[in-house]
Amino acid sequence: MFKIGVLVSGGGTNLQAIIDSITAGELSGIEIASVISSKKDAYALSRAEEAGINAQYIGRGDYKSSAEYERALIDRFEGFGVELVVLAGFMIVLGETFLNAYENRIINIHPALIPSFCGDGFYGLKVHEAALARGVKVTGATVHFVTGETDGGPIILQKAVYINEDDDAASLQKRVMEEAEWTILPEAVRLISEGRLKIEGNIVRRI
Ligand code: GRF
């Protein structure tokens, strides 16, 4: 079994998309070994428990430094034999300690077509507000490997979503999730688990 660990902070619809893909038999040989939430009341925790997945709240506030917090996450994941870490709406920026422990083995889903509407400060509804304010006609989602640069790591998959005349930030967020995020995140997990990707500098190639 290829074991993944999922870091969450919120509703967990992307976690649910991975759970559903596994249940549907689309991610054979893949197991969600551990889910960790940075927020105690995150609905993502209930989704994990409902699916019988080991889930735990580990709060940043209980640790003196980021390095100690990240060490706790690493210990937990290593204890479960996690080979790939999926950031699915995780609201804490990971530092060197975690990035070094899981180098080239951390992926993130971002709700825009990187390099548009990404980087520091672009999270949640703000991403979609910025896209609407710029008047772009196409947006989407991106799955990428995580490096020290916010949203700057090698791009794995992207999917476009057309913007409707009557979209507001909330409706656009919902459609980007439904039409892009929930498809490309499980797909990226599958490609990695099958050893189908190779990173060359900042470029991901299919092998
Ligand atoms: C998603 O929009 C994702 O792109 C972003 O955070 C949100 C998480 O949503 N990184 P959910 O918790 O998976 O529902």
JSON list of N, CA, C and O in Angstrom, two decimals, residues 170-200:
[
{"chain": "A", "resi": 170, "resn": "ALA", "atom": "N", "xyz": [-17.97, 33.48, -4.07]},
{"chain": "A", "resi": 170, "resn": "ALA", "atom": "CA", "xyz": [-18.43, 32.23, -3.46]},
{"chain": "A", "resi": 170, "resn": "ALA", "atom": "C", "xyz": [-18.85, 31.21, -4.52]},
{"chain": "A", "resi": 170, "resn": "ALA", "atom": "O", "xyz": [-18.52, 30.02, -4.42]},
{"chain": "A", "resi": 171, "resn": "SER", "atom": "N", "xyz": [-19.56, 31.67, -5.55]},
{"chain": "A", "resi": 171, "resn": "SER", "atom": "CA", "xyz": [-20.00, 30.72, -6.59]},
{"chain": "A", "resi": 171, "resn": "SER", "atom": "C", "xyz": [-18.81, 30.22, -7.38]},
{"chain": "A", "resi": 171, "resn": "SER", "atom": "O", "xyz": [-18.74, 29.05, -7.78]},
{"chain": "A", "resi": 172, "resn": "LEU", "atom": "N", "xyz": [-17.83, 31.11, -7.60]},
{"chain": "A", "resi": 172, "resn": "LEU", "atom": "CA", "xyz": [-16.64, 30.70, -8.35]},
{"chain": "A", "resi": 172, "resn": "LEU", "atom": "C", "xyz": [-15.81, 29.70, -7.53]},
{"chain": "A", "resi": 172, "resn": "LEU", "atom": "O", "xyz": [-15.34, 28.69, -8.06]},
{"chain": "A", "resi": 173, "resn": "GLN", "atom": "N", "xyz": [-15.68, 29.95, -6.24]},
{"chain": "A", "resi": 173, "resn": "GLN", "atom": "CA", "xyz": [-14.95, 29.02, -5.37]},
{"chain": "A", "resi": 173, "resn": "GLN", "atom": "C", "xyz": [-15.57, 27.62, -5.45]},
{"chain": "A", "resi": 173, "resn": "GLN", "atom": "O", "xyz": [-14.88, 26.62, -5.57]},
{"chain": "A", "resi": 174, "resn": "LYS", "atom": "N", "xyz": [-16.90, 27.60, -5.41]},
{"chain": "A", "resi": 174, "resn": "LYS", "atom": "CA", "xyz": [-17.62, 26.32, -5.43]},
{"chain": "A", "resi": 174, "resn": "LYS", "atom": "C", "xyz": [-17.39, 25.59, -6.77]},
{"chain": "A", "resi": 174, "resn": "LYS", "atom": "O", "xyz": [-17.10, 24.40, -6.79]},
{"chain": "A", "resi": 175, "resn": "ARG", "atom": "N", "xyz": [-17.50, 26.35, -7.88]},
{"chain": "A", "resi": 175, "resn": "ARG", "atom": "CA", "xyz": [-17.33, 25.69, -9.18]},
{"chain": "A", "resi": 175, "resn": "ARG", "atom": "C", "xyz": [-15.89, 25.25, -9.42]},
{"chain": "A", "resi": 175, "resn": "ARG", "atom": "O", "xyz": [-15.64, 24.21, -10.02]},
{"chain": "A", "resi": 176, "resn": "VAL", "atom": "N", "xyz": [-14.92, 26.04, -8.95]},
{"chain": "A", "resi": 176, "resn": "VAL", "atom": "CA", "xyz": [-13.51, 25.63, -9.11]},
{"chain": "A", "resi": 176, "resn": "VAL", "atom": "C", "xyz": [-13.26, 24.34, -8.35]},
{"chain": "A", "resi": 176, "resn": "VAL", "atom": "O", "xyz": [-12.56, 23.44, -8.83]},
{"chain": "A", "resi": 177, "resn": "MET", "atom": "N", "xyz": [-13.87, 24.21, -7.18]},
{"chain": "A", "resi": 177, "resn": "MET", "atom": "CA", "xyz": [-13.73, 22.95, -6.43]},
{"chain": "A", "resi": 177, "resn": "MET", "atom": "C", "xyz": [-14.36, 21.79, -7.20]},
{"chain": "A", "resi": 177, "resn": "MET", "atom": "O", "xyz": [-13.72, 20.78, -7.46]},
{"chain": "A", "resi": 178, "resn": "GLU", "atom": "N", "xyz": [-15.62, 22.00, -7.58]},
{"chain": "A", "resi": 178, "resn": "GLU", "atom": "CA", "xyz": [-16.38, 20.91, -8.23]},
{"chain": "A", "resi": 178, "resn": "GLU", "atom": "C", "xyz": [-15.80, 20.51, -9.58]},
{"chain": "A", "resi": 178, "resn": "GLU", "atom": "O", "xyz": [-15.73, 19.33, -9.92]},
{"chain": "A", "resi": 179, "resn": "GLU", "atom": "N", "xyz": [-15.41, 21.53, -10.36]},
{"chain": "A", "resi": 179, "resn": "GLU", "atom": "CA", "xyz": [-15.00, 21.26, -11.75]},
{"chain": "A", "resi": 179, "resn": "GLU", "atom": "C", "xyz": [-13.51, 20.98, -11.90]},
{"chain": "A", "resi": 179, "resn": "GLU", "atom": "O", "xyz": [-13.08, 20.47, -12.92]},
{"chain": "A", "resi": 180, "resn": "ALA", "atom": "N", "xyz": [-12.72, 21.37, -10.90]},
{"chain": "A", "resi": 180, "resn": "ALA", "atom": "CA", "xyz": [-11.27, 21.20, -11.06]},
{"chain": "A", "resi": 180, "resn": "ALA", "atom": "C", "xyz": [-10.59, 20.51, -9.87]},
{"chain": "A", "resi": 180, "resn": "ALA", "atom": "O", "xyz": [-10.01, 19.44, -10.00]},
{"chain": "A", "resi": 181, "resn": "GLU", "atom": "N", "xyz": [-10.70, 21.11, -8.68]},
{"chain": "A", "resi": 181, "resn": "GLU", "atom": "CA", "xyz": [-9.91, 20.62, -7.54]},
{"chain": "A", "resi": 181, "resn": "GLU", "atom": "C", "xyz": [-10.16, 19.15, -7.23]},
{"chain": "A", "resi": 181, "resn": "GLU", "atom": "O", "xyz": [-9.22, 18.37, -7.06]},
{"chain": "A", "resi": 182, "resn": "TRP", "atom": "N", "xyz": [-11.43, 18.78, -7.18]},
{"chain": "A", "resi": 182, "resn": "TRP", "atom": "CA", "xyz": [-11.76, 17.42, -6.73]},
{"chain": "A", "resi": 182, "resn": "TRP", "atom": "C", "xyz": [-11.37, 16.37, -7.76]},
{"chain": "A", "resi": 182, "resn": "TRP", "atom": "O", "xyz": [-11.38, 15.17, -7.46]},
{"chain": "A", "resi": 183, "resn": "THR", "atom": "N", "xyz": [-11.05, 16.81, -8.97]},
{"chain": "A", "resi": 183, "resn": "THR", "atom": "CA", "xyz": [-10.60, 15.88, -10.01]},
{"chain": "A", "resi": 183, "resn": "THR", "atom": "C", "xyz": [-9.09, 15.76, -10.01]},
{"chain": "A", "resi": 183, "resn": "THR", "atom": "O", "xyz": [-8.54, 14.65, -10.04]},
{"chain": "A", "resi": 184, "resn": "ILE", "atom": "N", "xyz": [-8.41, 16.92, -10.02]},
{"chain": "A", "resi": 184, "resn": "ILE", "atom": "CA", "xyz": [-6.95, 16.87, -10.23]},
{"chain": "A", "resi": 184, "resn": "ILE", "atom": "C", "xyz": [-6.18, 16.47, -8.98]},
{"chain": "A", "resi": 184, "resn": "ILE", "atom": "O", "xyz": [-5.08, 15.93, -9.10]},
{"chain": "A", "resi": 185, "resn": "LEU", "atom": "N", "xyz": [-6.73, 16.69, -7.79]},
{"chain": "A", "resi": 185, "resn": "LEU", "atom": "CA", "xyz": [-5.96, 16.29, -6.59]},
{"chain": "A", "resi": 185, "resn": "LEU", "atom": "C", "xyz": [-5.85, 14.76, -6.48]},
{"chain": "A", "resi": 185, "resn": "LEU", "atom": "O", "xyz": [-4.73, 14.24, -6.37]},
{"chain": "A", "resi": 186, "resn": "PRO", "atom": "N", "xyz": [-6.96, 14.01, -6.57]},
{"chain": "A", "resi": 186, "resn": "PRO", "atom": "CA", "xyz": [-6.81, 12.54, -6.55]},
{"chain": "A", "resi": 186, "resn": "PRO", "atom": "C", "xyz": [-5.97, 12.03, -7.72]},
{"chain": "A", "resi": 186, "resn": "PRO", "atom": "O", "xyz": [-5.20, 11.09, -7.57]},
{"chain": "A", "resi": 187, "resn": "GLU", "atom": "N", "xyz": [-6.10, 12.67, -8.87]},
{"chain": "A", "resi": 187, "resn": "GLU", "atom": "CA", "xyz": [-5.34, 12.25, -10.05]},
{"chain": "A", "resi": 187, "resn": "GLU", "atom": "C", "xyz": [-3.82, 12.42, -9.81]},
{"chain": "A", "resi": 187, "resn": "GLU", "atom": "O", "xyz": [-3.02, 11.55, -10.18]},
{"chain": "A", "resi": 188, "resn": "ALA", "atom": "N", "xyz": [-3.45, 13.51, -9.18]},
{"chain": "A", "resi": 188, "resn": "ALA", "atom": "CA", "xyz": [-2.02, 13.74, -8.89]},
{"chain": "A", "resi": 188, "resn": "ALA", "atom": "C", "xyz": [-1.52, 12.69, -7.90]},
{"chain": "A", "resi": 188, "resn": "ALA", "atom": "O", "xyz": [-0.40, 12.17, -8.06]},
{"chain": "A", "resi": 189, "resn": "VAL", "atom": "N", "xyz": [-2.32, 12.36, -6.91]},
{"chain": "A", "resi": 189, "resn": "VAL", "atom": "CA", "xyz": [-1.93, 11.32, -5.94]},
{"chain": "A", "resi": 189, "resn": "VAL", "atom": "C", "xyz": [-1.70, 10.00, -6.67]},
{"chain": "A", "resi": 189, "resn": "VAL", "atom": "O", "xyz": [-0.72, 9.30, -6.42]},
{"chain": "A", "resi": 190, "resn": "ARG", "atom": "N", "xyz": [-2.61, 9.70, -7.61]},
{"chain": "A", "resi": 190, "resn": "ARG", "atom": "CA", "xyz": [-2.47, 8.45, -8.38]},
{"chain": "A", "resi": 190, "resn": "ARG", "atom": "C", "xyz": [-1.18, 8.43, -9.18]},
{"chain": "A", "resi": 190, "resn": "ARG", "atom": "O", "xyz": [-0.42, 7.45, -9.15]},
{"chain": "A", "resi": 191, "resn": "LEU", "atom": "N", "xyz": [-0.90, 9.51, -9.89]},
{"chain": "A", "resi": 191, "resn": "LEU", "atom": "CA", "xyz": [0.31, 9.57, -10.73]},
{"chain": "A", "resi": 191, "resn": "LEU", "atom": "C", "xyz": [1.57, 9.38, -9.89]},
{"chain": "A", "resi": 191, "resn": "LEU", "atom": "O", "xyz": [2.49, 8.67, -10.28]},
{"chain": "A", "resi": 192, "resn": "ILE", "atom": "N", "xyz": [1.60, 10.02, -8.73]},
{"chain": "A", "resi": 192, "resn": "ILE", "atom": "CA", "xyz": [2.79, 9.90, -7.86]},
{"chain": "A", "resi": 192, "resn": "ILE", "atom": "C", "xyz": [2.91, 8.48, -7.32]},
{"chain": "A", "resi": 192, "resn": "ILE", "atom": "O", "xyz": [3.99, 7.89, -7.31]},
{"chain": "A", "resi": 193, "resn": "SER", "atom": "N", "xyz": [1.79, 7.92, -6.88]},
{"chain": "A", "resi": 193, "resn": "SER", "atom": "CA", "xyz": [1.84, 6.57, -6.30]},
{"chain": "A", "resi": 193, "resn": "SER", "atom": "C", "xyz": [2.30, 5.54, -7.32]},
{"chain": "A", "resi": 193, "resn": "SER", "atom": "O", "xyz": [2.92, 4.54, -6.96]},
{"chain": "A", "resi": 194, "resn": "GLU", "atom": "N", "xyz": [2.01, 5.80, -8.59]},
{"chain": "A", "resi": 194, "resn": "GLU", "atom": "CA", "xyz": [2.43, 4.88, -9.64]},
{"chain": "A", "resi": 194, "resn": "GLU", "atom": "C", "xyz": [3.82, 5.19, -10.18]},
{"chain": "A", "resi": 194, "resn": "GLU", "atom": "O", "xyz": [4.27, 4.56, -11.14]},
{"chain": "A", "resi": 195, "resn": "GLY", "atom": "N", "xyz": [4.49, 6.17, -9.57]},
{"chain": "A", "resi": 195, "resn": "GLY", "atom": "CA", "xyz": [5.85, 6.51, -9.98]},
{"chain": "A", "resi": 195, "resn": "GLY", "atom": "C", "xyz": [5.90, 7.08, -11.39]},
{"chain": "A", "resi": 195, "resn": "GLY", "atom": "O", "xyz": [6.90, 6.92, -12.10]},
{"chain": "A", "resi": 196, "resn": "ARG", "atom": "N", "xyz": [4.85, 7.78, -11.78]},
{"chain": "A", "resi": 196, "resn": "ARG", "atom": "CA", "xyz": [4.75, 8.26, -13.17]},
{"chain": "A", "resi": 196, "resn": "ARG", "atom": "C", "xyz": [5.30, 9.67, -13.38]},
{"chain": "A", "resi": 196, "resn": "ARG", "atom": "O", "xyz": [5.25, 10.18, -14.50]},
{"chain": "A", "resi": 197, "resn": "LEU", "atom": "N", "xyz": [5.81, 10.30, -12.30]},
{"chain": "A", "resi": 197, "resn": "LEU", "atom": "CA", "xyz": [6.29, 11.68, -12.44]},
{"chain": "A", "resi": 197, "resn": "LEU", "atom": "C", "xyz": [7.77, 11.78, -12.09]},
{"chain": "A", "resi": 197, "resn": "LEU", "atom": "O", "xyz": [8.26, 11.10, -11.20]},
{"chain": "A", "resi": 198, "resn": "LYS", "atom": "N", "xyz": [8.43, 12.69, -12.83]},
{"chain": "A", "resi": 198, "resn": "LYS", "atom": "CA", "xyz": [9.84, 12.95, -12.54]},
{"chain": "A", "resi": 198, "resn": "LYS", "atom": "C", "xyz": [10.01, 14.47, -12.46]},
{"chain": "A", "resi": 198, "resn": "LYS", "atom": "O", "xyz": [9.48, 15.20, -13.31]},
{"chain": "A", "resi": 199, "resn": "ILE", "atom": "N", "xyz": [10.71, 14.93, -11.43]},
{"chain": "A", "resi": 199, "resn": "ILE", "atom": "CA", "xyz": [10.92, 16.37, -11.29]},
{"chain": "A", "resi": 199, "resn": "ILE", "atom": "C", "xyz": [12.29, 16.72, -11.87]},
{"chain": "A", "resi": 199, "resn": "ILE", "atom": "O", "xyz": [13.30, 16.17, -11.48]},
{"chain": "A", "resi": 200, "resn": "GLU", "atom": "N", "xyz": [12.28, 17.67, -12.83]},
{"chain": "A", "resi": 200, "resn": "GLU", "atom": "CA", "xyz": [13.54, 18.17, -13.40]},
{"chain": "A", "resi": 200, "resn": "GLU", "atom": "C", "xyz": [13.56, 19.67, -13.16]},
{"chain": "A", "resi": 200, "resn": "GLU", "atom": "O", "xyz": [12.88, 20.42, -13.85]}
]
